[in-house]
């Protein structure tokens, strides 16, 4: 009895069986077409493959070009939304298709996370035109959260994927060039964890490669000449537990969780999954590769600032080029995920946790302008959920407290209380600036519906008052250098 699912049976019944695909490579027909010489186009040059792609129609002769619409209103927060293949809205539809495909094979923790992964994968196709190469940190508390499966999906859709688990830094140094690959690092906890061993070179490469013009210098060749190796390349890292702060600060963080019993996904199988994902990859290349020179000069309006803006800018650029609902969706995801990481950092960073706990103590004490060091320590240690009772060998003491607050420019001073007695104390107004910078009170934040607004630079700081000034979303998430 013949197998009804076999290629021979399917062909006989009139069903077109897809050609065999190799993971990480295109279909045989696509690879041949990519290698064919391109006909002369009258001087026009493009990096895009020379073939017709389903869903991307060329503009008819005499049709107005994108430049003719330059007098119109720009897309929200960025350059004007570009036509994809000459048909308005097709770039948006392509991102929709990619988003649907990713969500079919893996369950992301939120709608914003699915949007971020979609835009990150698309942005890999314009790496040569970008100033920053954002990291994608795919982390989870345990195994079985879908981290490796997400890398499998990205491997079939991003630009020139390079999957690695234990590659030497020398290999990565020599692979990265003017047209860098997209690094996919699985089991990243083996690189950064306590058993990582001597991986400093690879860690330095991943940190430096977030921004252009950060080469790694090595002595190379028989003449031992100093040689600069480029490090700029997008990278996705998956592992159990958080990655080092230097990586997380440069990354879009996807916090994976195990699927619920009712959450269903499509099993990932090379025989049918790879052709579908490769078709999306080829369509992305057709659409975005010709845009590289355009996006190189794009300066989109960002809803966040500083390093968060550097990290999210490539994704927002892709969204602006696609147009449609994607510019607003990208900026909403940027705000939500950046704020989530700020909260996560506040809960895990010890010094920021101390600032939050001290603010809580001052609020509990009513309108007191200062607290004795002894009294402040007593309240902090009594909190059973805080780490202060077990800090050090005998719990948090006055020396520890002063040392932890030193980086914020806060130190105890002699203070005269109501009964006329003096004691070492901490004044409330010493903390106002640090609270506003590192743990702004959510109750004092006013939500905005305009995602393109950015805080005005150069505004003088507000004087200390009952309402604390708040920093921008996605702002600094840790203490600065010692003053």
Short mmCIF file of C-alpha atoms in Angstrom, two decimals:
data_model
loop_
_atom_site.label_atom_id
_atom_site.label_comp_id
_atom_site.label_asym_id
_atom_site.label_seq_id
_atom_site.Cartn_x
_atom_site.Cartn_y
_atom_site.Cartn_z
CA UNK A 1 0.00 0.00 0.00
CA UNK A 2 1.38 3.34 -1.00
CA UNK A 3 1.90 6.15 1.46
CA UNK A 4 -0.61 8.91 0.54
CA UNK A 5 1.79 11.55 1.88
CA UNK A 6 4.76 10.47 -0.25
CA UNK A 7 6.01 12.74 -3.06
CA UNK A 8 5.25 10.11 -5.70
CA UNK A 9 1.65 9.64 -4.61
CA UNK A 10 1.08 13.37 -4.25
CA UNK A 11 2.47 14.05 -7.73
CA UNK A 12 0.29 11.41 -9.29
CA UNK A 13 -2.78 12.93 -7.72
CA UNK A 14 -1.96 16.34 -9.12
CA UNK A 15 -0.63 17.89 -5.89
CA UNK A 16 2.55 19.97 -6.42
CA UNK A 17 5.15 18.70 -3.94
CA UNK A 18 7.57 21.46 -2.88
CA UNK A 19 11.23 21.01 -3.79
CA UNK A 20 13.53 19.78 -1.04
CA UNK A 21 14.96 22.63 1.03
CA UNK A 22 18.07 22.61 3.15
CA UNK A 23 17.85 24.56 6.44
CA UNK A 24 19.79 27.81 6.17
CA UNK A 25 19.82 27.74 2.35
CA UNK A 26 17.29 28.73 -0.24
CA UNK A 27 15.33 26.41 -2.47
CA UNK A 28 17.35 24.99 -5.41
CA UNK A 29 15.42 27.15 -7.86
CA UNK A 30 16.00 30.29 -5.82
CA UNK A 31 19.72 29.62 -5.46
CA UNK A 32 20.07 29.25 -9.22
CA UNK A 33 18.20 32.46 -9.86
CA UNK A 34 20.37 34.35 -7.37
CA UNK A 35 23.48 33.30 -9.26
CA UNK A 36 22.21 34.22 -12.72
CA UNK A 37 23.85 37.29 -14.32
CA UNK A 38 21.63 40.32 -14.24
CA UNK A 39 20.59 42.02 -17.45
CA UNK A 40 21.59 45.60 -18.10
CA UNK A 41 19.01 47.93 -16.59
CA UNK A 42 20.22 51.09 -18.14
CA UNK A 43 22.64 52.02 -15.38
CA UNK A 44 20.31 51.35 -12.45
CA UNK A 45 21.99 49.38 -9.73
CA UNK A 46 20.46 47.36 -6.92
CA UNK A 47 21.50 44.69 -4.49
CA UNK A 48 18.11 42.99 -4.72
CA UNK A 49 17.80 39.58 -6.41
CA UNK A 50 16.63 39.82 -10.03
CA UNK A 51 13.39 37.92 -9.95
CA UNK A 52 9.68 38.49 -9.60
CA UNK A 53 8.39 37.93 -6.12
CA UNK A 54 4.76 37.06 -5.40
CA UNK A 55 2.95 39.99 -3.90
CA UNK A 56 5.53 42.63 -4.96
CA UNK A 57 4.35 44.24 -8.20
CA UNK A 58 6.53 46.72 -10.11
CA UNK A 59 5.23 50.23 -10.50
CA UNK A 60 3.53 50.80 -13.87
CA UNK A 61 5.17 53.07 -16.39
CA UNK A 62 4.47 56.71 -15.71
CA UNK A 63 3.31 56.09 -12.18
CA UNK A 64 4.42 58.74 -9.67
CA UNK A 65 7.43 57.74 -7.61
CA UNK A 66 7.88 58.00 -3.88
CA UNK A 67 9.95 61.16 -4.27
CA UNK A 68 7.01 62.96 -5.86
CA UNK A 69 5.11 62.59 -2.61
CA UNK A 70 7.89 64.17 -0.55
CA UNK A 71 5.81 67.23 0.10
CA UNK A 72 3.29 65.20 2.07
CA UNK A 73 3.21 64.64 5.77
CA UNK A 74 5.96 62.35 7.06
CA UNK A 75 5.19 59.07 8.74
CA UNK A 76 4.81 59.29 12.51
CA UNK A 77 8.16 59.66 14.12
CA UNK A 78 10.38 59.00 11.14
CA UNK A 79 11.06 59.31 7.43
CA UNK A 80 8.21 58.99 5.00
CA UNK A 81 6.81 55.51 4.66
CA UNK A 82 8.37 53.97 1.58
CA UNK A 83 6.55 52.01 -1.08
CA UNK A 84 7.50 48.34 -1.07
CA UNK A 85 8.00 47.18 -4.66
CA UNK A 86 6.09 50.21 -5.95
CA UNK A 87 2.77 49.26 -4.33
CA UNK A 88 1.67 51.11 -1.22
CA UNK A 89 1.05 48.93 1.80
CA UNK A 90 2.81 45.80 0.55
CA UNK A 91 5.71 46.27 2.96
CA UNK A 92 3.16 46.39 5.78
CA UNK A 93 1.49 43.24 4.46
CA UNK A 94 4.84 41.47 4.24
CA UNK A 95 5.61 42.24 7.88
CA UNK A 96 2.13 40.99 8.75
CA UNK A 97 2.91 37.70 6.98
CA UNK A 98 6.23 37.37 8.81
CA UNK A 99 4.59 38.14 12.15
CA UNK A 100 1.93 35.51 11.53
CA UNK A 101 4.53 32.90 10.56
CA UNK A 102 6.60 33.51 13.70
CA UNK A 103 3.52 33.33 15.92
CA UNK A 104 2.54 30.04 14.30
CA UNK A 105 5.65 28.21 15.52
CA UNK A 106 6.42 29.81 18.89
CA UNK A 107 4.45 31.53 21.66
CA UNK A 108 5.92 34.91 22.56
CA UNK A 109 5.30 36.45 25.99
CA UNK A 110 3.34 39.42 24.62
CA UNK A 111 2.00 41.03 21.48
CA UNK A 112 4.75 43.66 21.75
CA UNK A 113 7.41 40.94 21.91
CA UNK A 114 6.06 39.35 18.71
CA UNK A 115 6.19 42.75 17.01
CA UNK A 116 9.77 43.30 18.18
CA UNK A 117 10.98 39.90 16.93
CA UNK A 118 9.32 40.51 13.57
CA UNK A 119 10.97 43.90 13.09
CA UNK A 120 14.34 42.65 14.37
CA UNK A 121 14.39 39.86 11.80
CA UNK A 122 13.45 42.27 9.02
CA UNK A 123 16.07 44.81 10.14
CA UNK A 124 18.82 42.22 9.64
CA UNK A 125 18.40 42.67 5.88
CA UNK A 126 19.48 46.34 6.08
CA UNK A 127 22.47 45.89 8.39
CA UNK A 128 24.95 47.61 6.01
CA UNK A 129 22.85 50.79 6.23
CA UNK A 130 22.47 50.86 10.02
CA UNK A 131 24.47 52.71 12.67
CA UNK A 132 23.60 50.29 15.47
CA UNK A 133 23.19 46.51 15.51
CA UNK A 134 20.67 45.70 18.27
CA UNK A 135 21.01 42.49 20.22
CA UNK A 136 18.03 40.23 20.77
CA UNK A 137 18.26 38.65 24.23
CA UNK A 138 15.97 35.60 24.34
CA UNK A 139 16.00 34.54 27.98
CA UNK A 140 13.88 32.24 30.11
CA UNK A 141 13.88 30.91 33.66
CA UNK A 142 14.13 27.23 32.67
CA UNK A 143 14.51 24.96 29.68
CA UNK A 144 11.54 24.25 27.45
CA UNK A 145 10.43 27.88 27.06
CA UNK A 146 10.87 28.02 23.27
CA UNK A 147 14.18 29.89 23.18
CA UNK A 148 15.94 27.56 20.74
CA UNK A 149 12.82 27.23 18.58
CA UNK A 150 12.71 31.01 18.17
CA UNK A 151 16.34 30.93 16.98
CA UNK A 152 15.34 28.21 14.50
CA UNK A 153 12.69 30.51 13.04
CA UNK A 154 15.10 33.44 12.86
CA UNK A 155 17.74 31.22 11.23
CA UNK A 156 15.45 30.69 8.24
CA UNK A 157 14.34 34.33 7.85
CA UNK A 158 17.24 36.67 8.74
CA UNK A 159 20.07 37.89 6.52
CA UNK A 160 23.03 35.48 6.27
CA UNK A 161 22.44 33.57 9.51
CA UNK A 162 25.39 32.16 11.43
CA UNK A 163 24.22 29.78 14.15
CA UNK A 164 26.77 29.02 16.83
CA UNK A 165 26.90 27.34 20.22
CA UNK A 166 30.61 27.17 20.96
CA UNK A 167 32.39 29.03 18.16
CA UNK A 168 35.83 30.47 18.83
CA UNK A 169 36.23 34.27 18.72
CA UNK A 170 38.79 33.93 15.91
CA UNK A 171 36.14 32.45 13.62
CA UNK A 172 33.63 35.21 14.38
CA UNK A 173 36.28 37.93 13.88
CA UNK A 174 36.99 36.64 10.36
CA UNK A 175 33.37 36.10 9.36
CA UNK A 176 32.22 39.66 10.08
CA UNK A 177 32.89 42.06 7.21
CA UNK A 178 31.28 44.91 5.29
CA UNK A 179 28.16 42.78 4.78
CA UNK A 180 28.02 41.14 8.21
CA UNK A 181 26.11 37.97 9.02
CA UNK A 182 23.42 37.72 11.65
CA UNK A 183 24.88 35.93 14.67
CA UNK A 184 22.56 33.47 16.43
CA UNK A 185 24.08 32.25 19.69
CA UNK A 186 22.26 29.43 21.43
CA UNK A 187 23.01 28.36 25.01
CA UNK A 188 24.49 31.78 25.73
CA UNK A 189 24.54 30.93 29.44
CA UNK A 190 27.55 28.70 28.65
CA UNK A 191 29.37 31.83 27.45
CA UNK A 192 28.43 34.18 30.26
CA UNK A 193 27.63 31.80 33.11
CA UNK A 194 29.89 30.80 36.02
CA UNK A 195 31.24 27.83 34.02
CA UNK A 196 31.97 29.88 30.91
CA UNK A 197 35.76 29.81 31.32
CA UNK A 198 37.95 32.00 29.13
CA UNK A 199 35.39 33.72 26.85
CA UNK A 200 36.41 37.33 27.36
CA UNK A 201 37.21 37.88 23.66
CA UNK A 202 33.76 36.74 22.57
CA UNK A 203 32.07 38.82 25.25
CA UNK A 204 34.02 41.89 24.16
CA UNK A 205 33.07 41.28 20.54
CA UNK A 206 29.37 41.06 21.37
CA UNK A 207 29.57 44.28 23.40
CA UNK A 208 31.57 46.25 20.83
CA UNK A 209 29.53 45.05 17.84
CA UNK A 210 26.46 47.01 18.93
CA UNK A 211 27.85 50.15 17.26
CA UNK A 212 29.85 50.85 14.13
CA UNK A 213 33.54 51.76 14.19
CA UNK A 214 34.38 49.60 17.20
CA UNK A 215 36.97 47.23 15.68
CA UNK A 216 38.96 44.63 17.56
CA UNK A 217 42.72 44.90 17.06
CA UNK A 218 44.82 41.75 16.82
CA UNK A 219 48.34 40.86 15.73
CA UNK A 220 47.91 38.87 12.53
CA UNK A 221 49.95 37.33 9.74
CA UNK A 222 53.58 36.19 9.52
CA UNK A 223 54.79 39.79 9.83
CA UNK A 224 52.79 40.27 13.06
CA UNK A 225 51.10 43.44 11.88
CA UNK A 226 48.32 45.05 13.94
CA UNK A 227 45.07 44.28 12.15
CA UNK A 228 41.63 45.76 12.79
CA UNK A 229 38.77 43.24 12.66
CA UNK A 230 35.24 44.67 12.35
CA UNK A 231 32.79 43.66 15.06
CA UNK A 232 29.56 45.27 13.83
CA UNK A 233 26.87 42.60 13.44
CA UNK A 234 23.37 41.96 14.73
CA UNK A 235 23.20 39.09 17.20
CA UNK A 236 20.48 37.09 18.92
CA UNK A 237 21.47 35.28 22.12
CA UNK A 238 19.34 32.65 23.83
CA UNK A 239 20.00 31.24 27.28
CA UNK A 240 18.65 30.43 30.71
CA UNK A 241 18.64 33.39 33.07
CA UNK A 242 19.60 36.98 32.41
CA UNK A 243 22.68 37.81 30.38
CA UNK A 244 25.30 40.29 31.69
CA UNK A 245 24.10 43.86 32.12
CA UNK A 246 26.35 45.08 29.31
CA UNK A 247 24.50 42.78 26.90
CA UNK A 248 21.01 43.34 28.27
CA UNK A 249 21.48 47.11 28.08
CA UNK A 250 22.17 46.79 24.34
CA UNK A 251 19.39 44.30 23.66
CA UNK A 252 15.71 43.98 23.01
CA UNK A 253 14.82 41.52 25.75
CA UNK A 254 12.35 38.70 25.08
CA UNK A 255 11.46 36.98 28.36
CA UNK A 256 10.17 33.59 27.26
CA UNK A 257 7.85 31.44 29.36
CA UNK A 258 6.58 27.90 29.08
CA UNK A 259 3.39 27.43 27.11
CA UNK A 260 0.12 27.01 28.93
CA UNK A 261 -1.79 23.76 28.37
CA UNK A 262 -4.23 25.50 26.03
CA UNK A 263 -1.63 27.30 23.89
CA UNK A 264 -1.11 25.49 20.58
CA UNK A 265 1.65 25.89 18.00
CA UNK A 266 2.47 24.30 14.66
CA UNK A 267 5.32 21.78 14.89
CA UNK A 268 8.45 23.01 13.13
CA UNK A 269 9.35 20.56 10.34
CA UNK A 270 11.92 21.26 7.65
CA UNK A 271 9.89 19.68 4.84
CA UNK A 272 7.15 22.30 5.04
CA UNK A 273 8.35 25.00 7.47
CA UNK A 274 11.63 25.83 5.74
CA UNK A 275 10.13 26.53 2.26
CA UNK A 276 7.53 28.85 3.80
CA UNK A 277 10.09 30.76 5.87
CA UNK A 278 12.57 30.96 2.98
CA UNK A 279 9.88 32.46 0.78
CA UNK A 280 9.36 35.17 3.41
CA UNK A 281 13.13 35.68 3.70
CA UNK A 282 13.47 36.14 -0.05
CA UNK A 283 10.58 38.61 -0.14
CA UNK A 284 12.18 40.57 2.70
CA UNK A 285 15.46 40.71 0.77
CA UNK A 286 13.68 41.88 -2.40
CA UNK A 287 11.98 44.64 -0.45
CA UNK A 288 14.65 45.83 1.97
CA UNK A 289 18.03 45.33 0.27
CA UNK A 290 17.33 48.16 -2.24
CA UNK A 291 16.45 50.39 0.74
CA UNK A 292 19.89 50.17 2.38
CA UNK A 293 21.18 53.44 0.95
CA UNK A 294 17.92 55.16 1.91
CA UNK A 295 17.79 54.00 5.51
CA UNK A 296 21.45 54.94 6.04
CA UNK A 297 20.37 58.58 6.33
CA UNK A 298 17.09 58.00 8.17
CA UNK A 299 16.67 59.72 11.54
CA UNK A 300 13.28 58.61 12.90
CA UNK A 301 11.63 60.25 15.87
CA UNK A 302 11.97 57.94 18.84
CA UNK A 303 9.73 57.64 21.91
CA UNK A 304 12.79 56.80 24.06
CA UNK A 305 16.29 58.21 24.42
CA UNK A 306 19.93 57.29 24.87
CA UNK A 307 20.92 53.64 24.40
CA UNK A 308 17.31 52.47 24.26
CA UNK A 309 16.85 54.72 21.22
CA UNK A 310 20.03 53.35 19.63
CA UNK A 311 18.79 49.80 20.11
CA UNK A 312 15.26 50.34 18.82
CA UNK A 313 16.07 52.71 15.96
CA UNK A 314 16.66 49.98 13.31
CA UNK A 315 13.29 48.41 14.13
CA UNK A 316 11.48 51.75 13.94
CA UNK A 317 13.19 52.49 10.62
CA UNK A 318 11.84 49.24 9.15
CA UNK A 319 8.37 50.05 10.49
CA UNK A 320 8.47 53.53 8.94
CA UNK A 321 9.57 52.10 5.59
CA UNK A 322 6.68 49.61 5.72
CA UNK A 323 4.10 52.21 6.60
CA UNK A 324 0.50 51.35 7.44
CA UNK A 325 -0.06 50.46 11.08
CA UNK A 326 3.55 49.45 11.67
CA UNK A 327 5.04 52.85 12.68
CA UNK A 328 2.55 53.21 15.54
CA UNK A 329 2.81 49.52 16.46
CA UNK A 330 6.62 49.65 16.58
CA UNK A 331 6.71 52.71 18.83
CA UNK A 332 4.07 51.26 21.14
CA UNK A 333 6.14 48.08 21.48
CA UNK A 334 9.26 50.15 22.08
CA UNK A 335 7.67 52.05 24.94
CA UNK A 336 6.06 49.01 26.55
CA UNK A 337 9.11 46.76 26.41
CA UNK A 338 11.55 49.47 27.46
CA UNK A 339 9.44 50.38 30.47
CA UNK A 340 9.11 46.70 31.36
CA UNK A 341 12.89 46.35 31.42
CA UNK A 342 13.20 49.48 33.56
CA UNK A 343 10.85 47.89 36.10
CA UNK A 344 12.71 44.59 35.84
CA UNK A 345 15.99 46.35 36.43
CA UNK A 346 14.60 48.22 39.42
CA UNK A 347 13.59 44.92 40.98
CA UNK A 348 16.90 43.17 40.39
CA UNK A 349 19.53 45.88 40.77
CA UNK A 350 20.59 46.07 44.40
CA UNK A 351 21.40 49.79 44.49
CA UNK A 352 18.17 50.74 42.75
CA UNK A 353 16.27 48.45 45.12
CA UNK A 354 17.84 50.33 48.03
CA UNK A 355 16.66 53.67 46.64
CA UNK A 356 13.12 52.35 46.27
CA UNK A 357 13.08 50.93 49.79
CA UNK A 358 14.40 54.17 51.29
CA UNK A 359 11.70 56.13 49.48
CA UNK A 360 9.11 53.75 50.94
CA UNK A 361 10.51 54.33 54.44
CA UNK A 362 10.34 58.12 54.04
CA UNK A 363 6.74 57.84 52.81
CA UNK A 364 5.82 55.69 55.81
CA UNK A 365 7.34 58.22 58.18
CA UNK A 366 5.11 60.98 56.89
CA UNK A 367 6.59 64.45 56.49
CA UNK A 368 9.96 63.86 58.14
CA UNK A 369 12.77 65.70 56.40
CA UNK A 370 15.51 63.44 57.75
CA UNK A 371 15.93 59.98 59.27
CA UNK A 372 18.65 58.82 61.64
CA UNK A 373 20.94 56.28 60.04
CA UNK A 374 20.18 53.88 62.91
CA UNK A 375 16.40 54.22 62.45
CA UNK A 376 16.61 53.87 58.66
CA UNK A 377 18.68 50.70 58.95
CA UNK A 378 16.28 49.20 61.49
CA UNK A 379 13.28 49.63 59.18
CA UNK A 380 15.16 48.29 56.14
CA UNK A 381 16.31 45.16 57.96
CA UNK A 382 12.81 44.44 59.28
CA UNK A 383 11.49 43.98 55.72
CA UNK A 384 11.34 40.18 55.35
CA UNK A 385 11.10 40.38 51.55
CA UNK A 386 14.16 42.61 51.16
CA UNK A 387 17.75 41.34 51.02
CA UNK A 388 19.05 43.70 53.69
CA UNK A 389 18.82 41.36 56.69
CA UNK A 390 21.17 38.93 54.93
CA UNK A 391 23.42 41.52 53.30
CA UNK A 392 27.08 40.90 54.10
CA UNK A 393 27.90 38.67 57.04
CA UNK A 394 25.65 40.25 59.69
CA UNK A 395 23.16 42.23 57.65
CA UNK A 396 23.19 45.78 56.33
CA UNK A 397 25.07 48.22 58.56
CA UNK A 398 25.86 51.94 58.45
CA UNK A 399 29.08 51.41 56.52
CA UNK A 400 27.35 49.26 53.87
CA UNK A 401 24.53 51.79 53.55
CA UNK A 402 26.90 54.70 52.97
CA UNK A 403 28.96 52.67 50.51
CA UNK A 404 25.91 51.67 48.42
CA UNK A 405 24.64 55.26 48.26
CA UNK A 406 28.02 56.84 47.51
CA UNK A 407 27.66 56.46 43.71
CA UNK A 408 24.50 58.54 43.85
CA UNK A 409 26.25 61.39 45.64
CA UNK A 410 24.39 60.65 48.87
CA UNK A 411 26.15 60.53 52.24
CA UNK A 412 25.07 60.88 55.89
CA UNK A 413 25.58 64.16 57.68
CA UNK A 414 25.09 65.59 61.17
CA UNK A 415 21.48 66.66 61.60
CA UNK A 416 19.86 68.42 64.55
CA UNK A 417 16.47 66.97 65.43
CA UNK A 418 13.54 68.50 67.29
CA UNK A 419 14.81 67.57 70.74
CA UNK A 420 18.08 69.42 70.05
CA UNK A 421 20.17 66.30 69.79
CA UNK A 422 22.45 65.71 66.82
CA UNK A 423 22.94 62.42 64.99
CA UNK A 424 24.14 61.05 61.69
CA UNK A 425 21.16 61.13 59.38
CA UNK A 426 19.99 61.10 55.77
CA UNK A 427 17.89 64.01 54.54
CA UNK A 428 15.00 63.46 52.16
CA UNK A 429 16.17 66.15 49.73
CA UNK A 430 19.41 64.22 49.19
CA UNK A 431 17.45 61.46 47.46
CA UNK A 432 15.15 63.51 45.23
CA UNK A 433 17.49 63.61 42.24
CA UNK A 434 18.43 59.91 42.50
CA UNK A 435 14.80 58.86 42.85
CA UNK A 436 13.85 60.83 39.75
CA UNK A 437 16.70 59.39 37.70
CA UNK A 438 16.81 55.72 38.71
CA UNK A 439 13.39 54.82 40.11
CA UNK A 440 10.80 57.43 39.09
CA UNK A 441 7.50 57.10 40.89
CA UNK A 442 4.96 55.57 38.44
CA UNK A 443 2.20 57.53 40.14
CA UNK A 444 3.92 60.76 39.16
CA UNK A 445 4.23 59.73 35.50
CA UNK A 446 1.59 61.11 33.16
CA UNK A 447 0.81 58.66 30.33
CA UNK A 448 0.91 60.17 26.87
CA UNK A 449 -1.09 59.14 23.83
CA UNK A 450 1.36 60.74 21.40
CA UNK A 451 4.05 58.13 20.85
CA UNK A 452 6.26 60.48 18.86
CA UNK A 453 6.75 63.01 21.64
CA UNK A 454 10.19 63.28 23.22
CA UNK A 455 11.22 65.18 26.32
CA UNK A 456 12.71 68.60 25.71
CA UNK A 457 16.46 68.68 26.26
CA UNK A 458 18.11 71.47 28.20
CA UNK A 459 15.21 72.09 30.57
CA UNK A 460 16.47 73.02 34.06
CA UNK A 461 15.68 70.46 36.77
CA UNK A 462 12.60 71.07 38.85
CA UNK A 463 13.24 72.04 42.47
CA UNK A 464 12.58 69.37 45.11
CA UNK A 465 8.90 69.25 45.98
CA UNK A 466 6.15 66.84 46.89
CA UNK A 467 5.89 65.65 43.26
CA UNK A 468 9.13 64.15 42.03
CA UNK A 469 10.28 64.79 38.44
CA UNK A 470 10.40 61.68 36.29
CA UNK A 471 12.94 60.57 33.74
CA UNK A 472 12.12 59.52 30.16
CA UNK A 473 10.95 55.97 29.47
CA UNK A 474 13.90 53.74 28.70
CA UNK A 475 16.33 56.15 30.36
CA UNK A 476 19.29 55.15 32.50
CA UNK A 477 18.65 51.95 34.46
CA UNK A 478 21.54 51.94 36.88
CA UNK A 479 23.73 54.19 38.94
CA UNK A 480 26.26 56.36 37.23
CA UNK A 481 29.96 56.64 38.03
CA UNK A 482 31.06 57.88 41.39
CA UNK A 483 31.01 61.61 41.74
#
